[in-house]
PDB file of C-alpha atoms in Angstrom:
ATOM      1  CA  UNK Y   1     -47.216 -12.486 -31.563  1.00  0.00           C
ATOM      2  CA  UNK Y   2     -51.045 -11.506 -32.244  1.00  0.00           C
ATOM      3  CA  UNK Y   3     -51.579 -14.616 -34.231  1.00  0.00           C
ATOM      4  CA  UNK Y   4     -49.506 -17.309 -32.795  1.00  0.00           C
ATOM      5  CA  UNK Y   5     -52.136 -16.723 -29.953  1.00  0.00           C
ATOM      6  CA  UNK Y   6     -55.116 -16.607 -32.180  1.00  0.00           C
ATOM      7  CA  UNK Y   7     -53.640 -20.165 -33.519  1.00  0.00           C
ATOM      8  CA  UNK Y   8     -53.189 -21.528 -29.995  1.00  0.00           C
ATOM      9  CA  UNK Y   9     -50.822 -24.235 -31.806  1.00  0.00           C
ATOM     10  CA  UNK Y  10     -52.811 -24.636 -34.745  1.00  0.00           C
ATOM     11  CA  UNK Y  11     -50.916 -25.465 -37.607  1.00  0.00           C
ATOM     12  CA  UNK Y  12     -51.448 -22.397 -40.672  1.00  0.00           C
ATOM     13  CA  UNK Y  13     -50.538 -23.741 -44.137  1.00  0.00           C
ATOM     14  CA  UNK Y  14     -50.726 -21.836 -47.433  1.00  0.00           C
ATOM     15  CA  UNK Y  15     -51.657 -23.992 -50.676  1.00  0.00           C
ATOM     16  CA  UNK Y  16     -51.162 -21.871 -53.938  1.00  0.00           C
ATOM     17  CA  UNK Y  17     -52.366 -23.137 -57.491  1.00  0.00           C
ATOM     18  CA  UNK Y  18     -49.879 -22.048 -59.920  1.00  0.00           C
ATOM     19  CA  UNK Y  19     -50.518 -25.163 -62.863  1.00  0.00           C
ATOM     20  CA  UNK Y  20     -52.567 -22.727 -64.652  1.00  0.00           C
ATOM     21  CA  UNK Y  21     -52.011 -21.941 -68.389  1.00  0.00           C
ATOM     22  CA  UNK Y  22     -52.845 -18.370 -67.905  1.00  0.00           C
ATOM     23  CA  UNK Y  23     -54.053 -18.097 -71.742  1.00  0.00           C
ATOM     24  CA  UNK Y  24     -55.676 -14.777 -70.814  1.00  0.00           C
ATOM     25  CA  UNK Y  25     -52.019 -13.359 -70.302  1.00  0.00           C
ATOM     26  CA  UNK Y  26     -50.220 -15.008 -73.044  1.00  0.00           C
ATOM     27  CA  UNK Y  27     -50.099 -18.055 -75.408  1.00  0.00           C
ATOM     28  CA  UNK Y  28     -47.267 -18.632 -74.716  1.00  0.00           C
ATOM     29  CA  UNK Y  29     -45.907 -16.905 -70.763  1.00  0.00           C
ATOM     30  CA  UNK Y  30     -47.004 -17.738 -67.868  1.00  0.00           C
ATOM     31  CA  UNK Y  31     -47.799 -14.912 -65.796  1.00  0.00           C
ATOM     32  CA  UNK Y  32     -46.441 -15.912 -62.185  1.00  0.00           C
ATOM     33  CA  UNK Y  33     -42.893 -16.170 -64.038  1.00  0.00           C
ATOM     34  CA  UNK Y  34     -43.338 -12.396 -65.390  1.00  0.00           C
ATOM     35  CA  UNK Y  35     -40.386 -10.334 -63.645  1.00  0.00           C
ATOM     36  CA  UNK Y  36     -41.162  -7.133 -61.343  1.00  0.00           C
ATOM     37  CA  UNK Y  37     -38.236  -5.959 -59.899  1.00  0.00           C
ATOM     38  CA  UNK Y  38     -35.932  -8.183 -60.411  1.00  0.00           C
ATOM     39  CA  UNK Y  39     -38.416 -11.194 -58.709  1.00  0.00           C
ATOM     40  CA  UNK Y  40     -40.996 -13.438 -60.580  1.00  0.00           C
ATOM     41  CA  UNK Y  41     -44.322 -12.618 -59.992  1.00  0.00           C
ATOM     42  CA  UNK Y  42     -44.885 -15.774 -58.287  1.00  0.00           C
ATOM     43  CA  UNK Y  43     -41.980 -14.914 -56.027  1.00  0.00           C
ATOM     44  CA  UNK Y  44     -43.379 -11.766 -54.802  1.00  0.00           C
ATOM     45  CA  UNK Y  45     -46.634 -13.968 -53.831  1.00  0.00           C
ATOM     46  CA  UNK Y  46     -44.942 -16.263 -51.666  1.00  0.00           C
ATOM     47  CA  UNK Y  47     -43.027 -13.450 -50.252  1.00  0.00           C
ATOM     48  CA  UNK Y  48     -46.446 -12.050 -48.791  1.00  0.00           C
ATOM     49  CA  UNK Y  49     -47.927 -15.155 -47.843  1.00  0.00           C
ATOM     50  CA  UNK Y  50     -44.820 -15.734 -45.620  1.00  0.00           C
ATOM     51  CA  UNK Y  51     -45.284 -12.784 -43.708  1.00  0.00           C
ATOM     52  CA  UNK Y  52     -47.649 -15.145 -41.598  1.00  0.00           C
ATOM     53  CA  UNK Y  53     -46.281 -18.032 -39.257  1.00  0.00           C
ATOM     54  CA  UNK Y  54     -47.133 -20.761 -42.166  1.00  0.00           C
ATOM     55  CA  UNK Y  55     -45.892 -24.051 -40.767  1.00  0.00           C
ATOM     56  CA  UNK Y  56     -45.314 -24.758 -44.759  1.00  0.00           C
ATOM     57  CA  UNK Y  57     -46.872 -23.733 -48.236  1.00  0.00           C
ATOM     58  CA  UNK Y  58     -47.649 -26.035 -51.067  1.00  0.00           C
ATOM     59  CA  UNK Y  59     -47.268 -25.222 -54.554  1.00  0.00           C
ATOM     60  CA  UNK Y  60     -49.318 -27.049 -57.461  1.00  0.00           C
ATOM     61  CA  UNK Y  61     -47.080 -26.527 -60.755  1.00  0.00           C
ATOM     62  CA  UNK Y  62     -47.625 -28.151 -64.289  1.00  0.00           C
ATOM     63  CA  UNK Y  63     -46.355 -31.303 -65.108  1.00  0.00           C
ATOM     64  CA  UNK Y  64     -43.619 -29.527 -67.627  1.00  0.00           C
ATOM     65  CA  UNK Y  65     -42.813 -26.953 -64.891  1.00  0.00           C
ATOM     66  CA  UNK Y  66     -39.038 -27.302 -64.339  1.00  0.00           C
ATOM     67  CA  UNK Y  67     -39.243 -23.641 -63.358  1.00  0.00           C
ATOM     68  CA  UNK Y  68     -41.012 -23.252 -59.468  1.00  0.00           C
ATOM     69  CA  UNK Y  69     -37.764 -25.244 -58.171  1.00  0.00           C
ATOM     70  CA  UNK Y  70     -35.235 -23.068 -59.053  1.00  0.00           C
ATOM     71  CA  UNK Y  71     -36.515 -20.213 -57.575  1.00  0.00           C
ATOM     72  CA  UNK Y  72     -35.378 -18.441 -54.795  1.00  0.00           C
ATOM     73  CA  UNK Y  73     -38.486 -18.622 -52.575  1.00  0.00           C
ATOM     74  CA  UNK Y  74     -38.937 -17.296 -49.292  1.00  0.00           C
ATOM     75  CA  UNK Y  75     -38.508 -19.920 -46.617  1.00  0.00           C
ATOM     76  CA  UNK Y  76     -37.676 -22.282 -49.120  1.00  0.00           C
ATOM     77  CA  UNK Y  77     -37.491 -24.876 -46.383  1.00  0.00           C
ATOM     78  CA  UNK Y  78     -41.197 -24.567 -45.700  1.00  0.00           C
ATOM     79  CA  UNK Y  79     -42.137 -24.988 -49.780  1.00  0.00           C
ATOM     80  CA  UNK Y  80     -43.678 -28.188 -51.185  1.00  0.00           C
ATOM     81  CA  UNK Y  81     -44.458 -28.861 -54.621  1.00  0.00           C
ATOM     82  CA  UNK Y  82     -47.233 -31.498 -56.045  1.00  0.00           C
ATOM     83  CA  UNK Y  83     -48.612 -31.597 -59.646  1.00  0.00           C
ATOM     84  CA  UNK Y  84     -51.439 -29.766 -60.774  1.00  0.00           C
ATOM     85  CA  UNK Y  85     -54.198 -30.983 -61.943  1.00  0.00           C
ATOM     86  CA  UNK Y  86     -56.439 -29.751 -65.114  1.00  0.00           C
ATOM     87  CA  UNK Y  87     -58.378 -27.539 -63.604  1.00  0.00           C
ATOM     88  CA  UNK Y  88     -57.641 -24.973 -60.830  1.00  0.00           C
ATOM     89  CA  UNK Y  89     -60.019 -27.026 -58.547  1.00  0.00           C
ATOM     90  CA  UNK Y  90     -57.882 -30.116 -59.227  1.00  0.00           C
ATOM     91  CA  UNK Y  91     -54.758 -27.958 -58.505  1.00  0.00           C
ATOM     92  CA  UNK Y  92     -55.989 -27.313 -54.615  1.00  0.00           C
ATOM     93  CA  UNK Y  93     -57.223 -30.676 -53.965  1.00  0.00           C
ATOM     94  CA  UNK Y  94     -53.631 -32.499 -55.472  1.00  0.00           C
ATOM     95  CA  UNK Y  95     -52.083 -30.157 -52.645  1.00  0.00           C
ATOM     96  CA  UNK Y  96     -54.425 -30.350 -49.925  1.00  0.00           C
ATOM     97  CA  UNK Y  97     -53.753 -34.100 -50.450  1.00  0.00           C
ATOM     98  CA  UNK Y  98     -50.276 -33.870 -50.314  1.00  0.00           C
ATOM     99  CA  UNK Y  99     -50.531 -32.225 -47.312  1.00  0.00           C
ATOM    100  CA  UNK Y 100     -52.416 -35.156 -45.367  1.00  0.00           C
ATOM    101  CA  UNK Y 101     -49.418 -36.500 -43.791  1.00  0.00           C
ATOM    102  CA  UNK Y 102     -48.699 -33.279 -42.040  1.00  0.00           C
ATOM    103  CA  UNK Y 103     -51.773 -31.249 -41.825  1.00  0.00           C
ATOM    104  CA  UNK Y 104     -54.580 -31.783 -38.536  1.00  0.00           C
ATOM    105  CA  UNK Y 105     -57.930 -31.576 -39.364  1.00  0.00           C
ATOM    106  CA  UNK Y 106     -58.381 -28.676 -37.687  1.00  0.00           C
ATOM    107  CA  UNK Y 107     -55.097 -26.600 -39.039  1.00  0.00           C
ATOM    108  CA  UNK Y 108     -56.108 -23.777 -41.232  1.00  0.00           C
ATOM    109  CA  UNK Y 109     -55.232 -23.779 -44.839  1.00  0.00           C
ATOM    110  CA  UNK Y 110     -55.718 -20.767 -47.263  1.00  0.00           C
ATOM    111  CA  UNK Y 111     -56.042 -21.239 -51.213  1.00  0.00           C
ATOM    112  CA  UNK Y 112     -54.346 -17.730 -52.676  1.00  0.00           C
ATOM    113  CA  UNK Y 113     -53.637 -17.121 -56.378  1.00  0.00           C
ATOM    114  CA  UNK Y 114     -50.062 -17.494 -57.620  1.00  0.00           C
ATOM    115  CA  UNK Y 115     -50.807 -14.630 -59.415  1.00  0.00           C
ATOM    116  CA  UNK Y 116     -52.040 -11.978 -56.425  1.00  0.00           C
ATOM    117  CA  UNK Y 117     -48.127 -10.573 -55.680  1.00  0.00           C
ATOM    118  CA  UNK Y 118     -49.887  -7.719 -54.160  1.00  0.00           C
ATOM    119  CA  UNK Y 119     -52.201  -8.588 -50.954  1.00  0.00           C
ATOM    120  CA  UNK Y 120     -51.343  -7.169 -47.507  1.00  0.00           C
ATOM    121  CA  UNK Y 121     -50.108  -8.157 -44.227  1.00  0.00           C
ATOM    122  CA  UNK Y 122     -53.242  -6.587 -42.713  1.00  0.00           C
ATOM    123  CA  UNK Y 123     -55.529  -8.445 -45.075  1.00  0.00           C
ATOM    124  CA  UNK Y 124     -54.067 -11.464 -44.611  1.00  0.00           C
ATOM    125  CA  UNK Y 125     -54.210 -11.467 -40.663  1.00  0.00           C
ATOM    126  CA  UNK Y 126     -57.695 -10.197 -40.787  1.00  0.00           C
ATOM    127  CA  UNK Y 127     -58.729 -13.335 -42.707  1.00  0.00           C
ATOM    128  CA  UNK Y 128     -57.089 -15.465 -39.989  1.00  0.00           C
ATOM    129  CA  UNK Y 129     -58.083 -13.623 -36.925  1.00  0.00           C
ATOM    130  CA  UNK Y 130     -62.123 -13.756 -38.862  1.00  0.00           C
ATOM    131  CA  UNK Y 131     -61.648 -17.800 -39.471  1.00  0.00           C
ATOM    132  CA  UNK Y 132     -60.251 -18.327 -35.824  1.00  0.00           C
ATOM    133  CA  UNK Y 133     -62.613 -16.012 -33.660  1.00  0.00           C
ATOM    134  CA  UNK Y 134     -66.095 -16.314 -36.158  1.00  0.00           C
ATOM    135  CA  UNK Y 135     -65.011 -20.360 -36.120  1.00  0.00           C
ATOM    136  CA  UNK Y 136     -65.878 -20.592 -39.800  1.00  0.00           C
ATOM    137  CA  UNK Y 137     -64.017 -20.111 -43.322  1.00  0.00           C
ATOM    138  CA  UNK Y 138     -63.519 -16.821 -44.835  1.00  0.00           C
ATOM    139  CA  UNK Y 139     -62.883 -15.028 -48.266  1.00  0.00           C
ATOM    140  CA  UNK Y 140     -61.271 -11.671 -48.991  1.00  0.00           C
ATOM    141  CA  UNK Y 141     -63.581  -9.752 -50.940  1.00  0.00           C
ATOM    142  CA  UNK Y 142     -64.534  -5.992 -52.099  1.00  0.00           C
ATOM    143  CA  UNK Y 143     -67.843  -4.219 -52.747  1.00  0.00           C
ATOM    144  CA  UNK Y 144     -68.731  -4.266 -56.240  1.00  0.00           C
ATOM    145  CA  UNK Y 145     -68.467  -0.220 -57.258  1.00  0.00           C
ATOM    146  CA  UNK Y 146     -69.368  -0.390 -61.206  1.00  0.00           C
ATOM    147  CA  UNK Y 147     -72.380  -0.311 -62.152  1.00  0.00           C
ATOM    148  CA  UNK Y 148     -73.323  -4.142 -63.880  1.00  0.00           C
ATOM    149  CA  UNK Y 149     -75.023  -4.750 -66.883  1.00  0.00           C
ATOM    150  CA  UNK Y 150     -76.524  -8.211 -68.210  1.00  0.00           C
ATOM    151  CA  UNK Y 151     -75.451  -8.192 -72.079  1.00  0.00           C
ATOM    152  CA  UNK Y 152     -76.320 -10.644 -74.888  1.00  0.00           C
ATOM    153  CA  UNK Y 153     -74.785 -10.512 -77.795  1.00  0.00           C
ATOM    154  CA  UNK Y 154     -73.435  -7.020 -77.160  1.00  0.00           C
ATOM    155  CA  UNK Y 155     -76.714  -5.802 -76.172  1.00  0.00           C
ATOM    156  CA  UNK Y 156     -77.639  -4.623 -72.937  1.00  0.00           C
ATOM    157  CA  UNK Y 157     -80.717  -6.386 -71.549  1.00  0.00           C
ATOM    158  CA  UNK Y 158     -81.086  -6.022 -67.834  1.00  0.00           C
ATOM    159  CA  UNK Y 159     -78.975  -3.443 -65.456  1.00  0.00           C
ATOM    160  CA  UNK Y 160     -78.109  -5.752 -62.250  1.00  0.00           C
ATOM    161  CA  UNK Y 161     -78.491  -4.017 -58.811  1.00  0.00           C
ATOM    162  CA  UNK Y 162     -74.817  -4.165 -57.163  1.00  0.00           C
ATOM    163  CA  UNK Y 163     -76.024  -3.643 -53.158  1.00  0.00           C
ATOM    164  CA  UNK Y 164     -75.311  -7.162 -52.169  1.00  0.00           C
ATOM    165  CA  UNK Y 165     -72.176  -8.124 -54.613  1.00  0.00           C
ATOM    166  CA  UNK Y 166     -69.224  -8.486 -53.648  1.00  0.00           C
ATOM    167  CA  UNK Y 167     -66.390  -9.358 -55.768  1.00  0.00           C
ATOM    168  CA  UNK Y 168     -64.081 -12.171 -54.531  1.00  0.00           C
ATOM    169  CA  UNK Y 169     -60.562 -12.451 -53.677  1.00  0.00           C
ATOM    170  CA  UNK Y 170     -58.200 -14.750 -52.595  1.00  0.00           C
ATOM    171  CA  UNK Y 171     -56.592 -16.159 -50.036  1.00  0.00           C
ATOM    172  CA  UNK Y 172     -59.773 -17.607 -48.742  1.00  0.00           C
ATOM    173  CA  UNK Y 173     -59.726 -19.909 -45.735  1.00  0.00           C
ATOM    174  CA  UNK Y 174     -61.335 -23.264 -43.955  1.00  0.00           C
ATOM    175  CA  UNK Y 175     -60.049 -25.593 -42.051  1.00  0.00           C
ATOM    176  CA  UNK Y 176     -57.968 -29.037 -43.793  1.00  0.00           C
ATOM    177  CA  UNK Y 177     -60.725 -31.289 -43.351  1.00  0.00           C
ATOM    178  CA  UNK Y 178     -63.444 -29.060 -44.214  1.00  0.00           C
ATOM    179  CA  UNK Y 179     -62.143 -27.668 -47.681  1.00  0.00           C
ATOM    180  CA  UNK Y 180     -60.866 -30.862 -48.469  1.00  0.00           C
ATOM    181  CA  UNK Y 181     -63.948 -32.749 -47.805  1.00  0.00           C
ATOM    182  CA  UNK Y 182     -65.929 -29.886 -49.312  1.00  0.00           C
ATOM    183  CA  UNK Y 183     -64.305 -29.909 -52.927  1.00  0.00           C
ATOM    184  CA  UNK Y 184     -64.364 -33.806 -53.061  1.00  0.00           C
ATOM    185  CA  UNK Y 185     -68.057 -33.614 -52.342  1.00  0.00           C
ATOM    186  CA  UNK Y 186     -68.701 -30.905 -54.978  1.00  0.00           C
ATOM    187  CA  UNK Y 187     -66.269 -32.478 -57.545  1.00  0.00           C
ATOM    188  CA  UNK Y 188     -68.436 -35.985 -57.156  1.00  0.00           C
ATOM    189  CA  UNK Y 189     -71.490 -34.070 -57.975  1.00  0.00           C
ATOM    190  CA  UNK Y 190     -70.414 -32.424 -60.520  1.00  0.00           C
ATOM    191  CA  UNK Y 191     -71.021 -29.167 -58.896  1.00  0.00           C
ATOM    192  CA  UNK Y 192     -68.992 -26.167 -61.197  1.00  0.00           C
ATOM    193  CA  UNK Y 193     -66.396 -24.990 -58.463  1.00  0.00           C
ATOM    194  CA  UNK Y 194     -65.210 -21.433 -59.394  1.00  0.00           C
ATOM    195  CA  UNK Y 195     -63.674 -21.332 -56.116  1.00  0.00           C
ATOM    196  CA  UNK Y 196     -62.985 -22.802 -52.892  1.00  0.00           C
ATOM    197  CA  UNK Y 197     -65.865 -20.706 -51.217  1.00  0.00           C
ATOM    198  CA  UNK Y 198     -68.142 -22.286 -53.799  1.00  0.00           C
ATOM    199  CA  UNK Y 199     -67.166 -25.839 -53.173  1.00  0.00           C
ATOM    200  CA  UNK Y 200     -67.764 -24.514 -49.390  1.00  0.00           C
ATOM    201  CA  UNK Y 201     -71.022 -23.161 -49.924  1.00  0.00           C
ATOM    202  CA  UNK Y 202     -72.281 -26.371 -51.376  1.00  0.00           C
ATOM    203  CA  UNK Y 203     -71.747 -28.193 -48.580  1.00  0.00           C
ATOM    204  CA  UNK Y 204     -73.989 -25.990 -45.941  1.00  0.00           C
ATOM    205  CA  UNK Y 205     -70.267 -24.289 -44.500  1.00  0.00           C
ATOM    206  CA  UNK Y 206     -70.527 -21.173 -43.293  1.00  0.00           C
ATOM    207  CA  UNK Y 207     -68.410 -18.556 -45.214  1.00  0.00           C
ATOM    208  CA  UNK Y 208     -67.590 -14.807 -43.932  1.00  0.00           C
ATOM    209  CA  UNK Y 209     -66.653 -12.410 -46.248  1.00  0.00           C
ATOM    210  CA  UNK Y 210     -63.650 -10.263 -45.127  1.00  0.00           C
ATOM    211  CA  UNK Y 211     -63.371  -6.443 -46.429  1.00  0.00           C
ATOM    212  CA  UNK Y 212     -60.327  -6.894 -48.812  1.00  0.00           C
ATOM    213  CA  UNK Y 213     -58.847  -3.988 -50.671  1.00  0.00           C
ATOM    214  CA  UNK Y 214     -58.858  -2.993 -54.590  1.00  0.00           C
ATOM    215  CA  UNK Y 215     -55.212  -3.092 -54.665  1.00  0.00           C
ATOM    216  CA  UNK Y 216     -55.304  -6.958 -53.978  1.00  0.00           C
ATOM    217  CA  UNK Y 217     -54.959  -7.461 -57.986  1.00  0.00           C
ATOM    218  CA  UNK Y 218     -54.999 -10.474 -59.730  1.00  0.00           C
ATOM    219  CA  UNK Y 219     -52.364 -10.361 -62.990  1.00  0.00           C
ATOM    220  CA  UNK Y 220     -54.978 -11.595 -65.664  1.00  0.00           C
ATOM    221  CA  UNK Y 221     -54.089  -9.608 -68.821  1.00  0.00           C
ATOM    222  CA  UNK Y 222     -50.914  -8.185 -69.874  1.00  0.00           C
ATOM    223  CA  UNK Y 223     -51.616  -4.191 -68.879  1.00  0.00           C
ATOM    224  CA  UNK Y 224     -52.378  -5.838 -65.292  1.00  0.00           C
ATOM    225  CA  UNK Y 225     -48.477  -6.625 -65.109  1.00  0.00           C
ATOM    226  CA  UNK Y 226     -47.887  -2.629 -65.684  1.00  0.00           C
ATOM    227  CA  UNK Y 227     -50.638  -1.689 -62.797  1.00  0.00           C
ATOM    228  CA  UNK Y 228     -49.078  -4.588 -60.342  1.00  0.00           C
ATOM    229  CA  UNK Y 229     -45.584  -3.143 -60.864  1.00  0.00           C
ATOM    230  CA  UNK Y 230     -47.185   0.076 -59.567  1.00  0.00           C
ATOM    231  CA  UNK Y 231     -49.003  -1.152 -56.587  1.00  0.00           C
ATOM    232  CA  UNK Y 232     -46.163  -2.706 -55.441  1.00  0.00           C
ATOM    233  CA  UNK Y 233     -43.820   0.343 -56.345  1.00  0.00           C
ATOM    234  CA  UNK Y 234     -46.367   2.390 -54.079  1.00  0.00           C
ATOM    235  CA  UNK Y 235     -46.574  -0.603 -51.539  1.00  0.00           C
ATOM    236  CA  UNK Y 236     -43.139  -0.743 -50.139  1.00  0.00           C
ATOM    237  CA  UNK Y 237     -42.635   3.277 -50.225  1.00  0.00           C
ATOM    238  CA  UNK Y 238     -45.548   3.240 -47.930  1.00  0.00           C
ATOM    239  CA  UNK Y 239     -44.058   0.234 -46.001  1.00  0.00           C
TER     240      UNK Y 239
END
């Protein structure tokens, strides 16, 4: 009820890049299709994301991805698929621009990995409520803890004070026009977009960072699959 007043009729859509080849994980798997109890990693995503009133969520899938369809998605009625593209970047713009026929340019959109099954209601709502109420876009994002070291060629060179990193997360959030207007800007100037706060920070837009939590894990490698099965396992007894 919270945030269908904090949207005041805004429209919230959820765009999640999932065209990756996830070479990291496999040669040959794709990591949102690994199984955790009994539902594909990339199901257990959508099932979070959908905790939120999402007027609709946009998947970007490879071109050889007969796969996404046949899944049994939360609120299928509310999924749309577009192509990827060949980079993650690519991905989120191909959806944000299928989404111009529904989307205002002032609905919120978040970006969240396809492979993040395990982020929380309460992160996710304190993203929103931080975009709405700061009027600005927003990242999830944690402290850095360890200790960093700059390393060539397996030699330590520099140690790298950690009191202003933070370590970024998704779902980060903007509004349509302004994350869609920032990554075609970026993308024209050839500006390296690791992210969609990058693209946003190259354009002069304001980003907030949002206290996320170290069990929002991203399923890189294959022992991450193990440690996600975990969090989740720990997740719902808590829930």
């Amino acid at each position: 009820m919270k945030m269908n007043y904090l949207l005041n009729n805004r429209k919230l859509w959820a765009v999640i890049p999932a065209a990756g080849s996830g070479s990291r994980f496999s040669k040959t798997e794709l990591k949102q299709y690994q199984m955790i109890g009994g539902k594909t990693v990339l199901e257990h995503t959508v099932s979070r994301l959908t905790q939120l009133p999402l007027a609709g969520y946009v998947l970007a899938i490879g071109s050889d991805d007969h796969f996404a369809v046949t899944l049994p998605l939360v609120q299928s009625e509310k999924a749309h698929f577009c192509q990827g593209g060949q980079e993650r970047v690519h991905s989120v713009l191909n959806a944000l621009h299928s989404l111009k026929a529904f989307a205002a340019p002032d609905d919120l959109v978040f970006v969240h990995d396809a492979a993040r099954p395990c982020v929380t209601l309460e992160c996710l709502e304190n993203l929103v409520e931080m975009a709405i109420t700061e009027n600005c876009s927003a990242i999830l994002a944690i402290p850095v803890r360890d200790t960093l070291k700059r390393v060539h060629s397996h030699e330590i060179k520099q140690t790298v004070s950690r009191e202003q990193l933070w370590q970024a997360q998704t779902p980060q959030i903007s509004t349509f026009a302004t994350l869609t207007q920032a990554i075609e800007r970026a993308l024209s100037a050839d500006i390296a977009i690791t992210d969609e706060a990058s693209a946003l920070e190259y354009v002069g837009e304001k980003v907030k960072v949002v206290a996320g939590r170290s069990d929002n894990l991203k399923i890189t490698y294959p022992d991450d699959l193990e440690l996600a099965k975990l969090i989740l396992s720990v997740q719902q007894k808590v829930e």
